[in-house]
mmCIF file with all atom_site columns, C-alpha atoms and ligand atoms in Angstrom:
data_model
loop_
_atom_site.group_PDB
_atom_site.id
_atom_site.type_symbol
_atom_site.label_atom_id
_atom_site.label_alt_id
_atom_site.label_comp_id
_atom_site.label_asym_id
_atom_site.label_entity_id
_atom_site.label_seq_id
_atom_site.pdbx_PDB_ins_code
_atom_site.Cartn_x
_atom_site.Cartn_y
_atom_site.Cartn_z
_atom_site.occupancy
_atom_site.B_iso_or_equiv
_atom_site.pdbx_formal_charge
_atom_site.auth_seq_id
_atom_site.auth_comp_id
_atom_site.auth_asym_id
_atom_site.auth_atom_id
_atom_site.pdbx_PDB_model_num
ATOM   1   C  CA  . UNK A 1 1   ? 127.634 81.379 34.475 1.00 0.00 ? 1   UNK A CA  1
ATOM   2   C  CA  . UNK A 1 2   ? 124.924 81.372 31.860 1.00 0.00 ? 2   UNK A CA  1
ATOM   3   C  CA  . UNK A 1 3   ? 122.146 79.301 33.397 1.00 0.00 ? 3   UNK A CA  1
ATOM   4   C  CA  . UNK A 1 4   ? 121.169 78.706 37.029 1.00 0.00 ? 4   UNK A CA  1
ATOM   5   C  CA  . UNK A 1 5   ? 118.495 76.052 37.447 1.00 0.00 ? 5   UNK A CA  1
ATOM   6   C  CA  . UNK A 1 6   ? 117.067 76.116 40.970 1.00 0.00 ? 6   UNK A CA  1
ATOM   7   C  CA  . UNK A 1 7   ? 115.159 72.980 41.900 1.00 0.00 ? 7   UNK A CA  1
ATOM   8   C  CA  . UNK A 1 8   ? 112.513 73.182 44.605 1.00 0.00 ? 8   UNK A CA  1
ATOM   9   C  CA  . UNK A 1 9   ? 112.078 70.294 47.029 1.00 0.00 ? 9   UNK A CA  1
ATOM   10  C  CA  . UNK A 1 10  ? 110.251 69.906 50.330 1.00 0.00 ? 10  UNK A CA  1
ATOM   11  C  CA  . UNK A 1 11  ? 110.265 66.500 51.994 1.00 0.00 ? 11  UNK A CA  1
ATOM   12  C  CA  . UNK A 1 12  ? 112.549 63.534 51.415 1.00 0.00 ? 12  UNK A CA  1
ATOM   13  C  CA  . UNK A 1 13  ? 110.854 60.139 51.665 1.00 0.00 ? 13  UNK A CA  1
ATOM   14  C  CA  . UNK A 1 14  ? 107.758 58.369 50.412 1.00 0.00 ? 14  UNK A CA  1
ATOM   15  C  CA  . UNK A 1 15  ? 104.417 60.158 50.796 1.00 0.00 ? 15  UNK A CA  1
ATOM   16  C  CA  . UNK A 1 16  ? 102.544 58.957 53.850 1.00 0.00 ? 16  UNK A CA  1
ATOM   17  C  CA  . UNK A 1 17  ? 98.934  57.787 53.412 1.00 0.00 ? 17  UNK A CA  1
ATOM   18  C  CA  . UNK A 1 18  ? 97.524  60.997 54.921 1.00 0.00 ? 18  UNK A CA  1
ATOM   19  C  CA  . UNK A 1 19  ? 99.644  63.320 52.756 1.00 0.00 ? 19  UNK A CA  1
ATOM   20  C  CA  . UNK A 1 20  ? 97.460  65.584 50.634 1.00 0.00 ? 20  UNK A CA  1
ATOM   21  C  CA  . UNK A 1 21  ? 100.298 67.102 48.640 1.00 0.00 ? 21  UNK A CA  1
ATOM   22  C  CA  . UNK A 1 22  ? 102.128 64.050 47.426 1.00 0.00 ? 22  UNK A CA  1
ATOM   23  C  CA  . UNK A 1 23  ? 104.316 66.109 45.119 1.00 0.00 ? 23  UNK A CA  1
ATOM   24  C  CA  . UNK A 1 24  ? 106.051 67.495 48.203 1.00 0.00 ? 24  UNK A CA  1
ATOM   25  C  CA  . UNK A 1 25  ? 107.948 64.191 48.407 1.00 0.00 ? 25  UNK A CA  1
ATOM   26  C  CA  . UNK A 1 26  ? 111.048 62.918 46.695 1.00 0.00 ? 26  UNK A CA  1
ATOM   27  C  CA  . UNK A 1 27  ? 112.193 59.435 47.628 1.00 0.00 ? 27  UNK A CA  1
ATOM   28  C  CA  . UNK A 1 28  ? 115.909 58.940 48.360 1.00 0.00 ? 28  UNK A CA  1
ATOM   29  C  CA  . UNK A 1 29  ? 116.255 56.840 45.190 1.00 0.00 ? 29  UNK A CA  1
ATOM   30  C  CA  . UNK A 1 30  ? 114.641 59.508 43.008 1.00 0.00 ? 30  UNK A CA  1
ATOM   31  C  CA  . UNK A 1 31  ? 116.711 62.236 44.637 1.00 0.00 ? 31  UNK A CA  1
ATOM   32  C  CA  . UNK A 1 32  ? 119.844 60.283 43.815 1.00 0.00 ? 32  UNK A CA  1
ATOM   33  C  CA  . UNK A 1 33  ? 118.700 59.715 40.217 1.00 0.00 ? 33  UNK A CA  1
ATOM   34  C  CA  . UNK A 1 34  ? 117.910 63.420 39.802 1.00 0.00 ? 34  UNK A CA  1
ATOM   35  C  CA  . UNK A 1 35  ? 121.386 64.425 41.021 1.00 0.00 ? 35  UNK A CA  1
ATOM   36  C  CA  . UNK A 1 36  ? 122.988 62.015 38.559 1.00 0.00 ? 36  UNK A CA  1
ATOM   37  C  CA  . UNK A 1 37  ? 120.768 63.227 35.717 1.00 0.00 ? 37  UNK A CA  1
ATOM   38  C  CA  . UNK A 1 38  ? 121.759 66.834 36.441 1.00 0.00 ? 38  UNK A CA  1
ATOM   39  C  CA  . UNK A 1 39  ? 125.426 65.893 36.342 1.00 0.00 ? 39  UNK A CA  1
ATOM   40  C  CA  . UNK A 1 40  ? 124.999 63.906 33.135 1.00 0.00 ? 40  UNK A CA  1
ATOM   41  C  CA  . UNK A 1 41  ? 123.264 66.922 31.611 1.00 0.00 ? 41  UNK A CA  1
ATOM   42  C  CA  . UNK A 1 42  ? 126.331 69.027 32.407 1.00 0.00 ? 42  UNK A CA  1
ATOM   43  C  CA  . UNK A 1 43  ? 125.126 70.869 35.497 1.00 0.00 ? 43  UNK A CA  1
ATOM   44  C  CA  . UNK A 1 44  ? 127.450 71.690 38.377 1.00 0.00 ? 44  UNK A CA  1
ATOM   45  C  CA  . UNK A 1 45  ? 125.479 71.435 41.634 1.00 0.00 ? 45  UNK A CA  1
ATOM   46  C  CA  . UNK A 1 46  ? 126.109 74.198 44.173 1.00 0.00 ? 46  UNK A CA  1
ATOM   47  C  CA  . UNK A 1 47  ? 124.287 75.852 47.094 1.00 0.00 ? 47  UNK A CA  1
ATOM   48  C  CA  . UNK A 1 48  ? 122.337 78.911 45.953 1.00 0.00 ? 48  UNK A CA  1
ATOM   49  C  CA  . UNK A 1 49  ? 124.708 81.448 47.550 1.00 0.00 ? 49  UNK A CA  1
ATOM   50  C  CA  . UNK A 1 50  ? 127.632 80.031 45.529 1.00 0.00 ? 50  UNK A CA  1
ATOM   51  C  CA  . UNK A 1 51  ? 125.856 79.767 42.184 1.00 0.00 ? 51  UNK A CA  1
ATOM   52  C  CA  . UNK A 1 52  ? 126.621 83.249 40.917 1.00 0.00 ? 52  UNK A CA  1
ATOM   53  C  CA  . UNK A 1 53  ? 130.276 83.087 41.878 1.00 0.00 ? 53  UNK A CA  1
ATOM   54  C  CA  . UNK A 1 54  ? 130.756 80.054 39.674 1.00 0.00 ? 54  UNK A CA  1
ATOM   55  C  CA  . UNK A 1 55  ? 132.303 80.286 36.232 1.00 0.00 ? 55  UNK A CA  1
ATOM   56  C  CA  . UNK A 1 56  ? 130.565 77.069 35.155 1.00 0.00 ? 56  UNK A CA  1
ATOM   57  C  CA  . UNK A 1 57  ? 128.180 77.394 32.216 1.00 0.00 ? 57  UNK A CA  1
ATOM   58  C  CA  . UNK A 1 58  ? 125.358 75.473 33.869 1.00 0.00 ? 58  UNK A CA  1
ATOM   59  C  CA  . UNK A 1 59  ? 124.711 75.490 37.586 1.00 0.00 ? 59  UNK A CA  1
ATOM   60  C  CA  . UNK A 1 60  ? 121.905 73.676 39.412 1.00 0.00 ? 60  UNK A CA  1
ATOM   61  C  CA  . UNK A 1 61  ? 120.858 74.363 43.010 1.00 0.00 ? 61  UNK A CA  1
ATOM   62  C  CA  . UNK A 1 62  ? 118.935 71.882 45.139 1.00 0.00 ? 62  UNK A CA  1
ATOM   63  C  CA  . UNK A 1 63  ? 116.734 73.925 47.482 1.00 0.00 ? 63  UNK A CA  1
ATOM   64  C  CA  . UNK A 1 64  ? 114.629 72.401 50.257 1.00 0.00 ? 64  UNK A CA  1
ATOM   65  C  CA  . UNK A 1 65  ? 111.808 74.504 51.727 1.00 0.00 ? 65  UNK A CA  1
ATOM   66  C  CA  . UNK A 1 66  ? 110.462 74.433 55.314 1.00 0.00 ? 66  UNK A CA  1
ATOM   67  C  CA  . UNK A 1 67  ? 113.392 72.779 57.145 1.00 0.00 ? 67  UNK A CA  1
ATOM   68  C  CA  . UNK A 1 68  ? 112.170 69.191 57.468 1.00 0.00 ? 68  UNK A CA  1
ATOM   69  C  CA  . UNK A 1 69  ? 114.196 66.741 59.538 1.00 0.00 ? 69  UNK A CA  1
ATOM   70  C  CA  . UNK A 1 70  ? 114.009 64.167 56.705 1.00 0.00 ? 70  UNK A CA  1
ATOM   71  C  CA  . UNK A 1 71  ? 116.244 66.463 54.647 1.00 0.00 ? 71  UNK A CA  1
ATOM   72  C  CA  . UNK A 1 72  ? 118.972 65.555 57.132 1.00 0.00 ? 72  UNK A CA  1
ATOM   73  C  CA  . UNK A 1 73  ? 118.125 61.929 57.891 1.00 0.00 ? 73  UNK A CA  1
ATOM   74  C  CA  . UNK A 1 74  ? 117.303 60.800 54.341 1.00 0.00 ? 74  UNK A CA  1
ATOM   75  C  CA  . UNK A 1 75  ? 118.609 63.580 52.088 1.00 0.00 ? 75  UNK A CA  1
ATOM   76  C  CA  . UNK A 1 76  ? 122.059 64.347 53.511 1.00 0.00 ? 76  UNK A CA  1
ATOM   77  C  CA  . UNK A 1 77  ? 123.438 60.768 53.165 1.00 0.00 ? 77  UNK A CA  1
ATOM   78  C  CA  . UNK A 1 78  ? 122.493 60.733 49.455 1.00 0.00 ? 78  UNK A CA  1
ATOM   79  C  CA  . UNK A 1 79  ? 123.974 64.158 48.796 1.00 0.00 ? 79  UNK A CA  1
ATOM   80  C  CA  . UNK A 1 80  ? 127.163 63.297 50.658 1.00 0.00 ? 80  UNK A CA  1
ATOM   81  C  CA  . UNK A 1 81  ? 127.558 60.089 48.715 1.00 0.00 ? 81  UNK A CA  1
ATOM   82  C  CA  . UNK A 1 82  ? 127.086 61.988 45.461 1.00 0.00 ? 82  UNK A CA  1
ATOM   83  C  CA  . UNK A 1 83  ? 129.454 64.741 46.613 1.00 0.00 ? 83  UNK A CA  1
ATOM   84  C  CA  . UNK A 1 84  ? 126.986 67.630 46.336 1.00 0.00 ? 84  UNK A CA  1
ATOM   85  C  CA  . UNK A 1 85  ? 125.578 70.246 48.711 1.00 0.00 ? 85  UNK A CA  1
ATOM   86  C  CA  . UNK A 1 86  ? 122.196 71.955 48.961 1.00 0.00 ? 86  UNK A CA  1
ATOM   87  C  CA  . UNK A 1 87  ? 120.325 74.905 50.439 1.00 0.00 ? 87  UNK A CA  1
ATOM   88  C  CA  . UNK A 1 88  ? 117.638 74.459 53.104 1.00 0.00 ? 88  UNK A CA  1
ATOM   89  C  CA  . UNK A 1 89  ? 115.175 77.208 54.054 1.00 0.00 ? 89  UNK A CA  1
ATOM   90  C  CA  . UNK A 1 90  ? 114.088 77.155 57.706 1.00 0.00 ? 90  UNK A CA  1
ATOM   91  C  CA  . UNK A 1 91  ? 111.130 78.900 59.375 1.00 0.00 ? 91  UNK A CA  1
ATOM   92  C  CA  . UNK A 1 92  ? 112.883 80.256 62.445 1.00 0.00 ? 92  UNK A CA  1
ATOM   93  C  CA  . UNK A 1 93  ? 109.943 80.198 64.904 1.00 0.00 ? 93  UNK A CA  1
ATOM   94  C  CA  . UNK A 1 94  ? 109.249 76.567 63.994 1.00 0.00 ? 94  UNK A CA  1
ATOM   95  C  CA  . UNK A 1 95  ? 112.775 75.135 64.178 1.00 0.00 ? 95  UNK A CA  1
ATOM   96  C  CA  . UNK A 1 96  ? 112.771 71.868 66.139 1.00 0.00 ? 96  UNK A CA  1
ATOM   97  C  CA  . UNK A 1 97  ? 108.988 71.434 66.246 1.00 0.00 ? 97  UNK A CA  1
ATOM   98  C  CA  . UNK A 1 98  ? 107.702 67.860 66.228 1.00 0.00 ? 98  UNK A CA  1
ATOM   99  C  CA  . UNK A 1 99  ? 104.724 66.513 64.271 1.00 0.00 ? 99  UNK A CA  1
ATOM   100 C  CA  . UNK A 1 100 ? 104.267 69.916 62.785 1.00 0.00 ? 100 UNK A CA  1
ATOM   101 C  CA  . UNK A 1 101 ? 102.022 71.087 59.984 1.00 0.00 ? 101 UNK A CA  1
ATOM   102 C  CA  . UNK A 1 102 ? 101.136 74.484 58.679 1.00 0.00 ? 102 UNK A CA  1
ATOM   103 C  CA  . UNK A 1 103 ? 97.354  74.348 58.805 1.00 0.00 ? 103 UNK A CA  1
ATOM   104 C  CA  . UNK A 1 104 ? 97.083  77.291 56.479 1.00 0.00 ? 104 UNK A CA  1
ATOM   105 C  CA  . UNK A 1 105 ? 98.787  75.180 53.827 1.00 0.00 ? 105 UNK A CA  1
ATOM   106 C  CA  . UNK A 1 106 ? 96.017  72.568 54.042 1.00 0.00 ? 106 UNK A CA  1
ATOM   107 C  CA  . UNK A 1 107 ? 98.464  69.731 54.568 1.00 0.00 ? 107 UNK A CA  1
ATOM   108 C  CA  . UNK A 1 108 ? 97.279  67.035 56.946 1.00 0.00 ? 108 UNK A CA  1
ATOM   109 C  CA  . UNK A 1 109 ? 100.482 64.967 57.059 1.00 0.00 ? 109 UNK A CA  1
ATOM   110 C  CA  . UNK A 1 110 ? 102.624 65.870 60.012 1.00 0.00 ? 110 UNK A CA  1
ATOM   111 C  CA  . UNK A 1 111 ? 106.376 66.124 59.944 1.00 0.00 ? 111 UNK A CA  1
ATOM   112 C  CA  . UNK A 1 112 ? 109.276 66.847 62.229 1.00 0.00 ? 112 UNK A CA  1
ATOM   113 C  CA  . UNK A 1 113 ? 111.349 69.929 61.608 1.00 0.00 ? 113 UNK A CA  1
ATOM   114 C  CA  . UNK A 1 114 ? 115.118 70.013 62.087 1.00 0.00 ? 114 UNK A CA  1
ATOM   115 C  CA  . UNK A 1 115 ? 116.419 71.464 65.363 1.00 0.00 ? 115 UNK A CA  1
ATOM   116 C  CA  . UNK A 1 116 ? 119.129 74.113 65.546 1.00 0.00 ? 116 UNK A CA  1
ATOM   117 C  CA  . UNK A 1 117 ? 121.712 71.397 66.209 1.00 0.00 ? 117 UNK A CA  1
ATOM   118 C  CA  . UNK A 1 118 ? 120.511 69.481 63.177 1.00 0.00 ? 118 UNK A CA  1
ATOM   119 C  CA  . UNK A 1 119 ? 120.708 72.615 61.038 1.00 0.00 ? 119 UNK A CA  1
ATOM   120 C  CA  . UNK A 1 120 ? 124.265 73.059 62.324 1.00 0.00 ? 120 UNK A CA  1
ATOM   121 C  CA  . UNK A 1 121 ? 125.018 69.500 61.209 1.00 0.00 ? 121 UNK A CA  1
ATOM   122 C  CA  . UNK A 1 122 ? 123.801 70.364 57.704 1.00 0.00 ? 122 UNK A CA  1
ATOM   123 C  CA  . UNK A 1 123 ? 125.856 73.548 57.744 1.00 0.00 ? 123 UNK A CA  1
ATOM   124 C  CA  . UNK A 1 124 ? 128.941 71.608 58.831 1.00 0.00 ? 124 UNK A CA  1
ATOM   125 C  CA  . UNK A 1 125 ? 128.353 69.320 55.832 1.00 0.00 ? 125 UNK A CA  1
ATOM   126 C  CA  . UNK A 1 126 ? 128.540 72.364 53.566 1.00 0.00 ? 126 UNK A CA  1
ATOM   127 C  CA  . UNK A 1 127 ? 124.842 73.076 53.162 1.00 0.00 ? 127 UNK A CA  1
ATOM   128 C  CA  . UNK A 1 128 ? 123.619 76.635 53.024 1.00 0.00 ? 128 UNK A CA  1
ATOM   129 C  CA  . UNK A 1 129 ? 120.951 77.497 55.590 1.00 0.00 ? 129 UNK A CA  1
ATOM   130 C  CA  . UNK A 1 130 ? 118.580 80.150 54.265 1.00 0.00 ? 130 UNK A CA  1
ATOM   131 C  CA  . UNK A 1 131 ? 115.499 81.816 55.662 1.00 0.00 ? 131 UNK A CA  1
ATOM   132 C  CA  . UNK A 1 132 ? 111.852 80.906 55.004 1.00 0.00 ? 132 UNK A CA  1
ATOM   133 C  CA  . UNK A 1 133 ? 110.776 83.807 57.270 1.00 0.00 ? 133 UNK A CA  1
ATOM   134 C  CA  . UNK A 1 134 ? 110.145 83.853 61.006 1.00 0.00 ? 134 UNK A CA  1
ATOM   135 C  CA  . UNK A 1 135 ? 106.641 82.412 60.518 1.00 0.00 ? 135 UNK A CA  1
ATOM   136 C  CA  . UNK A 1 136 ? 105.230 80.457 57.571 1.00 0.00 ? 136 UNK A CA  1
ATOM   137 C  CA  . UNK A 1 137 ? 102.729 83.078 56.413 1.00 0.00 ? 137 UNK A CA  1
ATOM   138 C  CA  . UNK A 1 138 ? 101.485 84.737 53.254 1.00 0.00 ? 138 UNK A CA  1
ATOM   139 C  CA  . UNK A 1 139 ? 103.686 87.820 53.484 1.00 0.00 ? 139 UNK A CA  1
ATOM   140 C  CA  . UNK A 1 140 ? 101.830 89.889 50.880 1.00 0.00 ? 140 UNK A CA  1
ATOM   141 C  CA  . UNK A 1 141 ? 98.734  89.880 53.141 1.00 0.00 ? 141 UNK A CA  1
ATOM   142 C  CA  . UNK A 1 142 ? 100.615 91.541 56.006 1.00 0.00 ? 142 UNK A CA  1
ATOM   143 C  CA  . UNK A 1 143 ? 101.454 95.206 56.606 1.00 0.00 ? 143 UNK A CA  1
ATOM   144 C  CA  . UNK A 1 144 ? 104.883 96.210 55.302 1.00 0.00 ? 144 UNK A CA  1
ATOM   145 C  CA  . UNK A 1 145 ? 106.279 96.729 58.813 1.00 0.00 ? 145 UNK A CA  1
ATOM   146 C  CA  . UNK A 1 146 ? 105.244 93.179 59.799 1.00 0.00 ? 146 UNK A CA  1
ATOM   147 C  CA  . UNK A 1 147 ? 106.775 91.740 56.648 1.00 0.00 ? 147 UNK A CA  1
ATOM   148 C  CA  . UNK A 1 148 ? 110.035 93.507 57.364 1.00 0.00 ? 148 UNK A CA  1
ATOM   149 C  CA  . UNK A 1 149 ? 110.019 92.316 60.958 1.00 0.00 ? 149 UNK A CA  1
ATOM   150 C  CA  . UNK A 1 150 ? 109.475 88.667 59.969 1.00 0.00 ? 150 UNK A CA  1
ATOM   151 C  CA  . UNK A 1 151 ? 112.287 88.906 57.421 1.00 0.00 ? 151 UNK A CA  1
ATOM   152 C  CA  . UNK A 1 152 ? 114.755 90.756 59.638 1.00 0.00 ? 152 UNK A CA  1
ATOM   153 C  CA  . UNK A 1 153 ? 114.118 88.752 62.779 1.00 0.00 ? 153 UNK A CA  1
ATOM   154 C  CA  . UNK A 1 154 ? 114.513 85.473 60.933 1.00 0.00 ? 154 UNK A CA  1
ATOM   155 C  CA  . UNK A 1 155 ? 117.831 86.523 59.380 1.00 0.00 ? 155 UNK A CA  1
ATOM   156 C  CA  . UNK A 1 156 ? 119.192 87.680 62.754 1.00 0.00 ? 156 UNK A CA  1
ATOM   157 C  CA  . UNK A 1 157 ? 118.053 84.511 64.516 1.00 0.00 ? 157 UNK A CA  1
ATOM   158 C  CA  . UNK A 1 158 ? 119.704 82.266 61.918 1.00 0.00 ? 158 UNK A CA  1
ATOM   159 C  CA  . UNK A 1 159 ? 122.921 84.258 62.044 1.00 0.00 ? 159 UNK A CA  1
ATOM   160 C  CA  . UNK A 1 160 ? 122.962 84.153 65.840 1.00 0.00 ? 160 UNK A CA  1
ATOM   161 C  CA  . UNK A 1 161 ? 122.341 80.393 65.937 1.00 0.00 ? 161 UNK A CA  1
ATOM   162 C  CA  . UNK A 1 162 ? 124.591 79.418 63.036 1.00 0.00 ? 162 UNK A CA  1
ATOM   163 C  CA  . UNK A 1 163 ? 127.265 82.085 63.305 1.00 0.00 ? 163 UNK A CA  1
ATOM   164 C  CA  . UNK A 1 164 ? 127.178 82.731 59.575 1.00 0.00 ? 164 UNK A CA  1
ATOM   165 C  CA  . UNK A 1 165 ? 125.767 85.464 57.344 1.00 0.00 ? 165 UNK A CA  1
ATOM   166 C  CA  . UNK A 1 166 ? 122.467 84.474 55.720 1.00 0.00 ? 166 UNK A CA  1
ATOM   167 C  CA  . UNK A 1 167 ? 122.127 85.440 52.076 1.00 0.00 ? 167 UNK A CA  1
ATOM   168 C  CA  . UNK A 1 168 ? 119.147 83.512 50.748 1.00 0.00 ? 168 UNK A CA  1
ATOM   169 C  CA  . UNK A 1 169 ? 115.428 83.732 51.339 1.00 0.00 ? 169 UNK A CA  1
ATOM   170 C  CA  . UNK A 1 170 ? 112.479 81.650 50.084 1.00 0.00 ? 170 UNK A CA  1
ATOM   171 C  CA  . UNK A 1 171 ? 108.995 83.212 50.083 1.00 0.00 ? 171 UNK A CA  1
ATOM   172 C  CA  . UNK A 1 172 ? 106.575 81.055 52.145 1.00 0.00 ? 172 UNK A CA  1
ATOM   173 C  CA  . UNK A 1 173 ? 103.827 79.747 49.806 1.00 0.00 ? 173 UNK A CA  1
ATOM   174 C  CA  . UNK A 1 174 ? 105.768 81.514 47.040 1.00 0.00 ? 174 UNK A CA  1
ATOM   175 C  CA  . UNK A 1 175 ? 103.699 84.523 48.040 1.00 0.00 ? 175 UNK A CA  1
ATOM   176 C  CA  . UNK A 1 176 ? 104.966 88.100 47.687 1.00 0.00 ? 176 UNK A CA  1
ATOM   177 C  CA  . UNK A 1 177 ? 104.201 91.534 46.317 1.00 0.00 ? 177 UNK A CA  1
ATOM   178 C  CA  . UNK A 1 178 ? 106.377 94.513 45.404 1.00 0.00 ? 178 UNK A CA  1
ATOM   179 C  CA  . UNK A 1 179 ? 106.605 95.531 49.079 1.00 0.00 ? 179 UNK A CA  1
ATOM   180 C  CA  . UNK A 1 180 ? 107.787 92.054 50.077 1.00 0.00 ? 180 UNK A CA  1
ATOM   181 C  CA  . UNK A 1 181 ? 110.529 92.159 47.470 1.00 0.00 ? 181 UNK A CA  1
ATOM   182 C  CA  . UNK A 1 182 ? 111.698 95.524 48.791 1.00 0.00 ? 182 UNK A CA  1
ATOM   183 C  CA  . UNK A 1 183 ? 111.568 94.220 52.359 1.00 0.00 ? 183 UNK A CA  1
ATOM   184 C  CA  . UNK A 1 184 ? 113.734 91.194 51.446 1.00 0.00 ? 184 UNK A CA  1
ATOM   185 C  CA  . UNK A 1 185 ? 116.273 93.602 49.996 1.00 0.00 ? 185 UNK A CA  1
ATOM   186 C  CA  . UNK A 1 186 ? 116.053 95.949 52.974 1.00 0.00 ? 186 UNK A CA  1
ATOM   187 C  CA  . UNK A 1 187 ? 116.491 93.088 55.443 1.00 0.00 ? 187 UNK A CA  1
ATOM   188 C  CA  . UNK A 1 188 ? 119.877 92.450 53.845 1.00 0.00 ? 188 UNK A CA  1
ATOM   189 C  CA  . UNK A 1 189 ? 119.340 89.298 51.809 1.00 0.00 ? 189 UNK A CA  1
ATOM   190 C  CA  . UNK A 1 190 ? 121.068 88.870 48.459 1.00 0.00 ? 190 UNK A CA  1
ATOM   191 C  CA  . UNK A 1 191 ? 118.706 86.357 46.870 1.00 0.00 ? 191 UNK A CA  1
ATOM   192 C  CA  . UNK A 1 192 ? 114.985 85.625 47.003 1.00 0.00 ? 192 UNK A CA  1
ATOM   193 C  CA  . UNK A 1 193 ? 113.474 82.493 45.464 1.00 0.00 ? 193 UNK A CA  1
ATOM   194 C  CA  . UNK A 1 194 ? 109.854 82.203 44.371 1.00 0.00 ? 194 UNK A CA  1
ATOM   195 C  CA  . UNK A 1 195 ? 107.702 79.292 43.219 1.00 0.00 ? 195 UNK A CA  1
ATOM   196 C  CA  . UNK A 1 196 ? 107.360 80.732 39.733 1.00 0.00 ? 196 UNK A CA  1
ATOM   197 C  CA  . UNK A 1 197 ? 108.633 78.194 37.277 1.00 0.00 ? 197 UNK A CA  1
ATOM   198 C  CA  . UNK A 1 198 ? 111.610 78.665 35.025 1.00 0.00 ? 198 UNK A CA  1
ATOM   199 C  CA  . UNK A 1 199 ? 115.359 78.894 34.773 1.00 0.00 ? 199 UNK A CA  1
ATOM   200 C  CA  . UNK A 1 200 ? 117.547 81.914 35.626 1.00 0.00 ? 200 UNK A CA  1
ATOM   201 C  CA  . UNK A 1 201 ? 119.900 83.187 32.959 1.00 0.00 ? 201 UNK A CA  1
ATOM   202 C  CA  . UNK A 1 202 ? 121.512 86.039 34.868 1.00 0.00 ? 202 UNK A CA  1
ATOM   203 C  CA  . UNK A 1 203 ? 121.238 87.823 38.166 1.00 0.00 ? 203 UNK A CA  1
ATOM   204 C  CA  . UNK A 1 204 ? 119.073 90.641 36.843 1.00 0.00 ? 204 UNK A CA  1
ATOM   205 C  CA  . UNK A 1 205 ? 116.203 89.726 39.194 1.00 0.00 ? 205 UNK A CA  1
ATOM   206 C  CA  . UNK A 1 206 ? 117.996 88.409 42.300 1.00 0.00 ? 206 UNK A CA  1
ATOM   207 C  CA  . UNK A 1 207 ? 114.958 88.813 44.556 1.00 0.00 ? 207 UNK A CA  1
ATOM   208 C  CA  . UNK A 1 208 ? 112.453 87.003 42.347 1.00 0.00 ? 208 UNK A CA  1
ATOM   209 C  CA  . UNK A 1 209 ? 114.409 83.998 41.178 1.00 0.00 ? 209 UNK A CA  1
ATOM   210 C  CA  . UNK A 1 210 ? 112.549 81.232 39.374 1.00 0.00 ? 210 UNK A CA  1
ATOM   211 C  CA  . UNK A 1 211 ? 112.547 77.595 40.438 1.00 0.00 ? 211 UNK A CA  1
ATOM   212 C  CA  . UNK A 1 212 ? 111.423 74.238 39.089 1.00 0.00 ? 212 UNK A CA  1
ATOM   213 C  CA  . UNK A 1 213 ? 109.348 72.036 41.434 1.00 0.00 ? 213 UNK A CA  1
ATOM   214 C  CA  . UNK A 1 214 ? 110.754 68.527 41.769 1.00 0.00 ? 214 UNK A CA  1
ATOM   215 C  CA  . UNK A 1 215 ? 109.334 65.352 43.282 1.00 0.00 ? 215 UNK A CA  1
ATOM   216 C  CA  . UNK A 1 216 ? 109.413 61.637 42.535 1.00 0.00 ? 216 UNK A CA  1
ATOM   217 C  CA  . UNK A 1 217 ? 108.554 58.379 44.225 1.00 0.00 ? 217 UNK A CA  1
ATOM   218 C  CA  . UNK A 1 218 ? 107.179 56.199 41.411 1.00 0.00 ? 218 UNK A CA  1
ATOM   219 C  CA  . UNK A 1 219 ? 109.021 54.727 38.474 1.00 0.00 ? 219 UNK A CA  1
ATOM   220 C  CA  . UNK A 1 220 ? 106.929 56.765 36.025 1.00 0.00 ? 220 UNK A CA  1
ATOM   221 C  CA  . UNK A 1 221 ? 108.132 59.988 37.667 1.00 0.00 ? 221 UNK A CA  1
ATOM   222 C  CA  . UNK A 1 222 ? 111.678 59.245 36.580 1.00 0.00 ? 222 UNK A CA  1
ATOM   223 C  CA  . UNK A 1 223 ? 111.062 59.714 32.877 1.00 0.00 ? 223 UNK A CA  1
ATOM   224 C  CA  . UNK A 1 224 ? 108.921 62.780 33.492 1.00 0.00 ? 224 UNK A CA  1
ATOM   225 C  CA  . UNK A 1 225 ? 111.709 64.367 35.550 1.00 0.00 ? 225 UNK A CA  1
ATOM   226 C  CA  . UNK A 1 226 ? 114.314 63.435 32.997 1.00 0.00 ? 226 UNK A CA  1
ATOM   227 C  CA  . UNK A 1 227 ? 112.441 65.334 30.290 1.00 0.00 ? 227 UNK A CA  1
ATOM   228 C  CA  . UNK A 1 228 ? 111.913 68.298 32.603 1.00 0.00 ? 228 UNK A CA  1
ATOM   229 C  CA  . UNK A 1 229 ? 115.622 68.571 33.396 1.00 0.00 ? 229 UNK A CA  1
ATOM   230 C  CA  . UNK A 1 230 ? 116.667 68.007 29.791 1.00 0.00 ? 230 UNK A CA  1
ATOM   231 C  CA  . UNK A 1 231 ? 114.355 70.790 28.676 1.00 0.00 ? 231 UNK A CA  1
ATOM   232 C  CA  . UNK A 1 232 ? 116.012 73.257 31.061 1.00 0.00 ? 232 UNK A CA  1
ATOM   233 C  CA  . UNK A 1 233 ? 119.475 72.296 29.913 1.00 0.00 ? 233 UNK A CA  1
ATOM   234 C  CA  . UNK A 1 234 ? 118.669 73.457 26.412 1.00 0.00 ? 234 UNK A CA  1
ATOM   235 C  CA  . UNK A 1 235 ? 116.955 76.754 27.138 1.00 0.00 ? 235 UNK A CA  1
HETATM 236 ZN ZN1 . LIG B 2 .   ? 107.099 76.557 52.788 1.00 0.00 ? 301 LIG B ZN1 1
#
């Protein structure tokens, strides 16, 4: 493995009229085109926890934050058709909530979150289920003991519900400090993904991995995304 490109997605579908953060959305068609572009560019697509075991020169990971139901209803059929698997990061206290939004995030569009059964369906399809903490909060603003509790509790809950060891963690809001990074390690995770942009060349910083934000629902986004992905192939 020489390059691991971790793409960061949130919702699958077209942005609704009330959505403030339209770049949270990738339409099924754009998602499909992005998968094909990655493959044409020579990337092997794997869940995050399998990326570093691969001998392939270029690995890409599709990671979906927050645990939205549309990842299953609209995303899974595309990924299955294309023969690839992804990683989804769930907020354990919010699993199964309907019409949910994290007010702190400033998003007004509401969305349904996958239930435990739906997460099990994704897992059965080969997806990796990772943690996005017990609550969707800015961890760096909390006392260390609280951070550790949110990280540990979430890992245990996922493992209890899914009967599988959880290796990957995504920082809510991409927010962390040195204490958070230590807490992720202490809680027993192997990987932590941030929202800092870039590609990973080796596993020297497994708890502060870089990602590339992806979206797309208009024709013009296609070309833009193509150039983004091509750039990261050649780094
Ligand atoms: Zn999030």
